[in-house]
Amino acid sequence: SGTSIPESWGDLYVNVVLNVKQYVENDEYNYYVTHDNLVGIIKYTGTKGTLTIDQIDGKDVYYIGSNAFRELDRVQAVTIGPKVVEIGDYAFADCRNLKELYISKGIEKIGYYAFSNSYDKNVYYDGTIEDWCLMDLSDSDASNPAHGSRLYFSKDGKYEQVREIII
């Protein structure tokens, strides 16, 4: 744990774009904390296979960084909490054992290739098809967490599998 920001990030990017006040490394994550006390995950370093990404050290997670979980075969099930608004490029790419993914309605953007090579999973989304269609999926099939998977939407408190979408 610490308060210094890695030099490689560059002062302008860290202070203006990210609004970072602290950089922290704990047993499970490398992350930064903004001046608004929100967390951005840089890298998952833990050993758990089932994760709920909601809060870290009592602070809400709002961003999952690029490559944060990339190539982590130990990751099998992930629940992304309601305060997370963005998933970075390649964030869960090559997580070949990822079989269950729960996404809250709060997600606004999913980066390029965020779920590439992590197929054959069940994707559960807490919103409607209309909400799903408003999400920025970065113009790539591999960004779409449902690509090559089974997609379920929440309806009346239960998940129903999407079998066909007609536009």
JSON list of N, CA and C in Angstrom, two decimals, residues 69-107:
[
{"chain": "A", "resi": 69, "resn": "PHE", "atom": "N", "xyz": [-7.47, -8.26, -15.93]},
{"chain": "A", "resi": 69, "resn": "PHE", "atom": "CA", "xyz": [-7.65, -9.68, -15.62]},
{"chain": "A", "resi": 69, "resn": "PHE", "atom": "C", "xyz": [-7.16, -10.56, -16.77]},
{"chain": "A", "resi": 70, "resn": "ARG", "atom": "N", "xyz": [-6.50, -10.00, -17.72]},
{"chain": "A", "resi": 70, "resn": "ARG", "atom": "CA", "xyz": [-6.11, -10.71, -18.94]},
{"chain": "A", "resi": 70, "resn": "ARG", "atom": "C", "xyz": [-5.27, -11.94, -18.65]},
{"chain": "A", "resi": 71, "resn": "GLU", "atom": "N", "xyz": [-5.61, -13.03, -19.34]},
{"chain": "A", "resi": 71, "resn": "GLU", "atom": "CA", "xyz": [-4.90, -14.31, -19.28]},
{"chain": "A", "resi": 71, "resn": "GLU", "atom": "C", "xyz": [-4.87, -14.94, -17.89]},
{"chain": "A", "resi": 72, "resn": "LEU", "atom": "N", "xyz": [-5.88, -14.66, -17.09]},
{"chain": "A", "resi": 72, "resn": "LEU", "atom": "CA", "xyz": [-5.95, -15.25, -15.76]},
{"chain": "A", "resi": 72, "resn": "LEU", "atom": "C", "xyz": [-6.91, -16.45, -15.80]},
{"chain": "A", "resi": 73, "resn": "ASP", "atom": "N", "xyz": [-6.35, -17.63, -16.00]},
{"chain": "A", "resi": 73, "resn": "ASP", "atom": "CA", "xyz": [-7.16, -18.84, -16.10]},
{"chain": "A", "resi": 73, "resn": "ASP", "atom": "C", "xyz": [-7.86, -19.19, -14.80]},
{"chain": "A", "resi": 74, "resn": "ARG", "atom": "N", "xyz": [-7.41, -18.65, -13.69]},
{"chain": "A", "resi": 74, "resn": "ARG", "atom": "CA", "xyz": [-8.06, -18.95, -12.41]},
{"chain": "A", "resi": 74, "resn": "ARG", "atom": "C", "xyz": [-9.43, -18.26, -12.28]},
{"chain": "A", "resi": 75, "resn": "VAL", "atom": "N", "xyz": [-9.68, -17.24, -13.09]},
{"chain": "A", "resi": 75, "resn": "VAL", "atom": "CA", "xyz": [-10.95, -16.52, -13.02]},
{"chain": "A", "resi": 75, "resn": "VAL", "atom": "C", "xyz": [-12.04, -17.35, -13.70]},
{"chain": "A", "resi": 76, "resn": "GLN", "atom": "N", "xyz": [-13.06, -17.75, -12.90]},
{"chain": "A", "resi": 76, "resn": "GLN", "atom": "CA", "xyz": [-14.12, -18.61, -13.40]},
{"chain": "A", "resi": 76, "resn": "GLN", "atom": "C", "xyz": [-15.49, -17.95, -13.39]},
{"chain": "A", "resi": 77, "resn": "ALA", "atom": "N", "xyz": [-15.73, -17.06, -12.43]},
{"chain": "A", "resi": 77, "resn": "ALA", "atom": "CA", "xyz": [-17.02, -16.38, -12.32]},
{"chain": "A", "resi": 77, "resn": "ALA", "atom": "C", "xyz": [-16.79, -14.96, -11.83]},
{"chain": "A", "resi": 78, "resn": "VAL", "atom": "N", "xyz": [-17.44, -13.99, -12.49]},
{"chain": "A", "resi": 78, "resn": "VAL", "atom": "CA", "xyz": [-17.27, -12.59, -12.14]},
{"chain": "A", "resi": 78, "resn": "VAL", "atom": "C", "xyz": [-18.63, -11.92, -12.06]},
{"chain": "A", "resi": 79, "resn": "THR", "atom": "N", "xyz": [-18.84, -11.18, -10.98]},
{"chain": "A", "resi": 79, "resn": "THR", "atom": "CA", "xyz": [-20.01, -10.32, -10.84]},
{"chain": "A", "resi": 79, "resn": "THR", "atom": "C", "xyz": [-19.51, -8.89, -10.84]},
{"chain": "A", "resi": 80, "resn": "ILE", "atom": "N", "xyz": [-19.99, -8.10, -11.78]},
{"chain": "A", "resi": 80, "resn": "ILE", "atom": "CA", "xyz": [-19.58, -6.70, -11.90]},
{"chain": "A", "resi": 80, "resn": "ILE", "atom": "C", "xyz": [-20.66, -5.84, -11.27]},
{"chain": "A", "resi": 81, "resn": "GLY", "atom": "N", "xyz": [-20.28, -5.11, -10.24]},
{"chain": "A", "resi": 81, "resn": "GLY", "atom": "CA", "xyz": [-21.22, -4.34, -9.43]},
{"chain": "A", "resi": 81, "resn": "GLY", "atom": "C", "xyz": [-21.83, -3.14, -10.14]},
{"chain": "A", "resi": 82, "resn": "PRO", "atom": "N", "xyz": [-22.84, -2.55, -9.50]},
{"chain": "A", "resi": 82, "resn": "PRO", "atom": "CA", "xyz": [-23.64, -1.49, -10.13]},
{"chain": "A", "resi": 82, "resn": "PRO", "atom": "C", "xyz": [-22.92, -0.15, -10.30]},
{"chain": "A", "resi": 83, "resn": "LYS", "atom": "N", "xyz": [-21.83, 0.08, -9.60]},
{"chain": "A", "resi": 83, "resn": "LYS", "atom": "CA", "xyz": [-21.11, 1.35, -9.72]},
{"chain": "A", "resi": 83, "resn": "LYS", "atom": "C", "xyz": [-20.07, 1.33, -10.83]},
{"chain": "A", "resi": 84, "resn": "VAL", "atom": "N", "xyz": [-19.75, 0.14, -11.36]},
{"chain": "A", "resi": 84, "resn": "VAL", "atom": "CA", "xyz": [-18.77, 0.02, -12.44]},
{"chain": "A", "resi": 84, "resn": "VAL", "atom": "C", "xyz": [-19.42, 0.54, -13.71]},
{"chain": "A", "resi": 85, "resn": "VAL", "atom": "N", "xyz": [-18.80, 1.55, -14.35]},
{"chain": "A", "resi": 85, "resn": "VAL", "atom": "CA", "xyz": [-19.36, 2.13, -15.55]},
{"chain": "A", "resi": 85, "resn": "VAL", "atom": "C", "xyz": [-18.58, 1.77, -16.81]},
{"chain": "A", "resi": 86, "resn": "GLU", "atom": "N", "xyz": [-17.33, 1.33, -16.64]},
{"chain": "A", "resi": 86, "resn": "GLU", "atom": "CA", "xyz": [-16.52, 1.03, -17.82]},
{"chain": "A", "resi": 86, "resn": "GLU", "atom": "C", "xyz": [-15.58, -0.15, -17.58]},
{"chain": "A", "resi": 87, "resn": "ILE", "atom": "N", "xyz": [-15.46, -0.97, -18.61]},
{"chain": "A", "resi": 87, "resn": "ILE", "atom": "CA", "xyz": [-14.52, -2.08, -18.63]},
{"chain": "A", "resi": 87, "resn": "ILE", "atom": "C", "xyz": [-13.52, -1.78, -19.74]},
{"chain": "A", "resi": 88, "resn": "GLY", "atom": "N", "xyz": [-12.24, -1.73, -19.42]},
{"chain": "A", "resi": 88, "resn": "GLY", "atom": "CA", "xyz": [-11.21, -1.33, -20.36]},
{"chain": "A", "resi": 88, "resn": "GLY", "atom": "C", "xyz": [-10.89, -2.38, -21.42]},
{"chain": "A", "resi": 89, "resn": "ASP", "atom": "N", "xyz": [-10.10, -1.95, -22.40]},
{"chain": "A", "resi": 89, "resn": "ASP", "atom": "CA", "xyz": [-9.66, -2.83, -23.49]},
{"chain": "A", "resi": 89, "resn": "ASP", "atom": "C", "xyz": [-8.96, -4.07, -22.93]},
{"chain": "A", "resi": 90, "resn": "TYR", "atom": "N", "xyz": [-9.28, -5.22, -23.47]},
{"chain": "A", "resi": 90, "resn": "TYR", "atom": "CA", "xyz": [-8.64, -6.50, -23.13]},
{"chain": "A", "resi": 90, "resn": "TYR", "atom": "C", "xyz": [-8.77, -6.87, -21.64]},
{"chain": "A", "resi": 91, "resn": "ALA", "atom": "N", "xyz": [-9.67, -6.25, -20.92]},
{"chain": "A", "resi": 91, "resn": "ALA", "atom": "CA", "xyz": [-9.76, -6.44, -19.46]},
{"chain": "A", "resi": 91, "resn": "ALA", "atom": "C", "xyz": [-9.88, -7.91, -19.06]},
{"chain": "A", "resi": 92, "resn": "PHE", "atom": "N", "xyz": [-10.70, -8.68, -19.76]},
{"chain": "A", "resi": 92, "resn": "PHE", "atom": "CA", "xyz": [-10.90, -10.10, -19.45]},
{"chain": "A", "resi": 92, "resn": "PHE", "atom": "C", "xyz": [-10.49, -10.99, -20.62]},
{"chain": "A", "resi": 93, "resn": "ALA", "atom": "N", "xyz": [-9.68, -10.46, -21.51]},
{"chain": "A", "resi": 93, "resn": "ALA", "atom": "CA", "xyz": [-9.26, -11.23, -22.68]},
{"chain": "A", "resi": 93, "resn": "ALA", "atom": "C", "xyz": [-8.48, -12.47, -22.25]},
{"chain": "A", "resi": 94, "resn": "ASP", "atom": "N", "xyz": [-8.69, -13.55, -22.95]},
{"chain": "A", "resi": 94, "resn": "ASP", "atom": "CA", "xyz": [-7.96, -14.80, -22.73]},
{"chain": "A", "resi": 94, "resn": "ASP", "atom": "C", "xyz": [-8.20, -15.40, -21.35]},
{"chain": "A", "resi": 95, "resn": "CYS", "atom": "N", "xyz": [-9.31, -15.09, -20.73]},
{"chain": "A", "resi": 95, "resn": "CYS", "atom": "CA", "xyz": [-9.71, -15.76, -19.48]},
{"chain": "A", "resi": 95, "resn": "CYS", "atom": "C", "xyz": [-10.50, -17.00, -19.89]},
{"chain": "A", "resi": 96, "resn": "ARG", "atom": "N", "xyz": [-9.79, -18.03, -20.26]},
{"chain": "A", "resi": 96, "resn": "ARG", "atom": "CA", "xyz": [-10.39, -19.20, -20.89]},
{"chain": "A", "resi": 96, "resn": "ARG", "atom": "C", "xyz": [-11.31, -20.02, -19.97]},
{"chain": "A", "resi": 97, "resn": "ASN", "atom": "N", "xyz": [-11.19, -19.85, -18.67]},
{"chain": "A", "resi": 97, "resn": "ASN", "atom": "CA", "xyz": [-12.05, -20.59, -17.74]},
{"chain": "A", "resi": 97, "resn": "ASN", "atom": "C", "xyz": [-13.21, -19.75, -17.20]},
{"chain": "A", "resi": 98, "resn": "LEU", "atom": "N", "xyz": [-13.38, -18.55, -17.71]},
{"chain": "A", "resi": 98, "resn": "LEU", "atom": "CA", "xyz": [-14.49, -17.70, -17.30]},
{"chain": "A", "resi": 98, "resn": "LEU", "atom": "C", "xyz": [-15.79, -18.30, -17.84]},
{"chain": "A", "resi": 99, "resn": "LYS", "atom": "N", "xyz": [-16.65, -18.77, -16.95]},
{"chain": "A", "resi": 99, "resn": "LYS", "atom": "CA", "xyz": [-17.88, -19.45, -17.36]},
{"chain": "A", "resi": 99, "resn": "LYS", "atom": "C", "xyz": [-19.15, -18.72, -16.94]},
{"chain": "A", "resi": 100, "resn": "GLU", "atom": "N", "xyz": [-19.07, -17.84, -15.95]},
{"chain": "A", "resi": 100, "resn": "GLU", "atom": "CA", "xyz": [-20.24, -17.09, -15.47]},
{"chain": "A", "resi": 100, "resn": "GLU", "atom": "C", "xyz": [-19.86, -15.62, -15.35]},
{"chain": "A", "resi": 101, "resn": "LEU", "atom": "N", "xyz": [-20.65, -14.75, -15.99]},
{"chain": "A", "resi": 101, "resn": "LEU", "atom": "CA", "xyz": [-20.39, -13.32, -15.95]},
{"chain": "A", "resi": 101, "resn": "LEU", "atom": "C", "xyz": [-21.71, -12.61, -15.66]},
{"chain": "A", "resi": 102, "resn": "TYR", "atom": "N", "xyz": [-21.75, -11.87, -14.57]},
{"chain": "A", "resi": 102, "resn": "TYR", "atom": "CA", "xyz": [-22.92, -11.10, -14.19]},
{"chain": "A", "resi": 102, "resn": "TYR", "atom": "C", "xyz": [-22.57, -9.62, -14.36]},
{"chain": "A", "resi": 103, "resn": "ILE", "atom": "N", "xyz": [-23.35, -8.93, -15.19]},
{"chain": "A", "resi": 103, "resn": "ILE", "atom": "CA", "xyz": [-23.09, -7.53, -15.49]},
{"chain": "A", "resi": 103, "resn": "ILE", "atom": "C", "xyz": [-24.26, -6.69, -15.00]},
{"chain": "A", "resi": 104, "resn": "SER", "atom": "N", "xyz": [-23.95, -5.66, -14.24]},
{"chain": "A", "resi": 104, "resn": "SER", "atom": "CA", "xyz": [-25.02, -4.78, -13.76]},
{"chain": "A", "resi": 104, "resn": "SER", "atom": "C", "xyz": [-25.42, -3.80, -14.86]},
{"chain": "A", "resi": 105, "resn": "LYS", "atom": "N", "xyz": [-26.55, -3.21, -14.68]},
{"chain": "A", "resi": 105, "resn": "LYS", "atom": "CA", "xyz": [-27.11, -2.27, -15.64]},
{"chain": "A", "resi": 105, "resn": "LYS", "atom": "C", "xyz": [-26.29, -0.98, -15.71]},
{"chain": "A", "resi": 106, "resn": "GLY", "atom": "N", "xyz": [-25.41, -0.73, -14.74]},
{"chain": "A", "resi": 106, "resn": "GLY", "atom": "CA", "xyz": [-24.64, 0.51, -14.70]},
{"chain": "A", "resi": 106, "resn": "GLY", "atom": "C", "xyz": [-23.54, 0.62, -15.74]},
{"chain": "A", "resi": 107, "resn": "ILE", "atom": "N", "xyz": [-23.17, -0.48, -16.38]},
{"chain": "A", "resi": 107, "resn": "ILE", "atom": "CA", "xyz": [-22.09, -0.46, -17.38]},
{"chain": "A", "resi": 107, "resn": "ILE", "atom": "C", "xyz": [-22.50, 0.42, -18.56]}
]
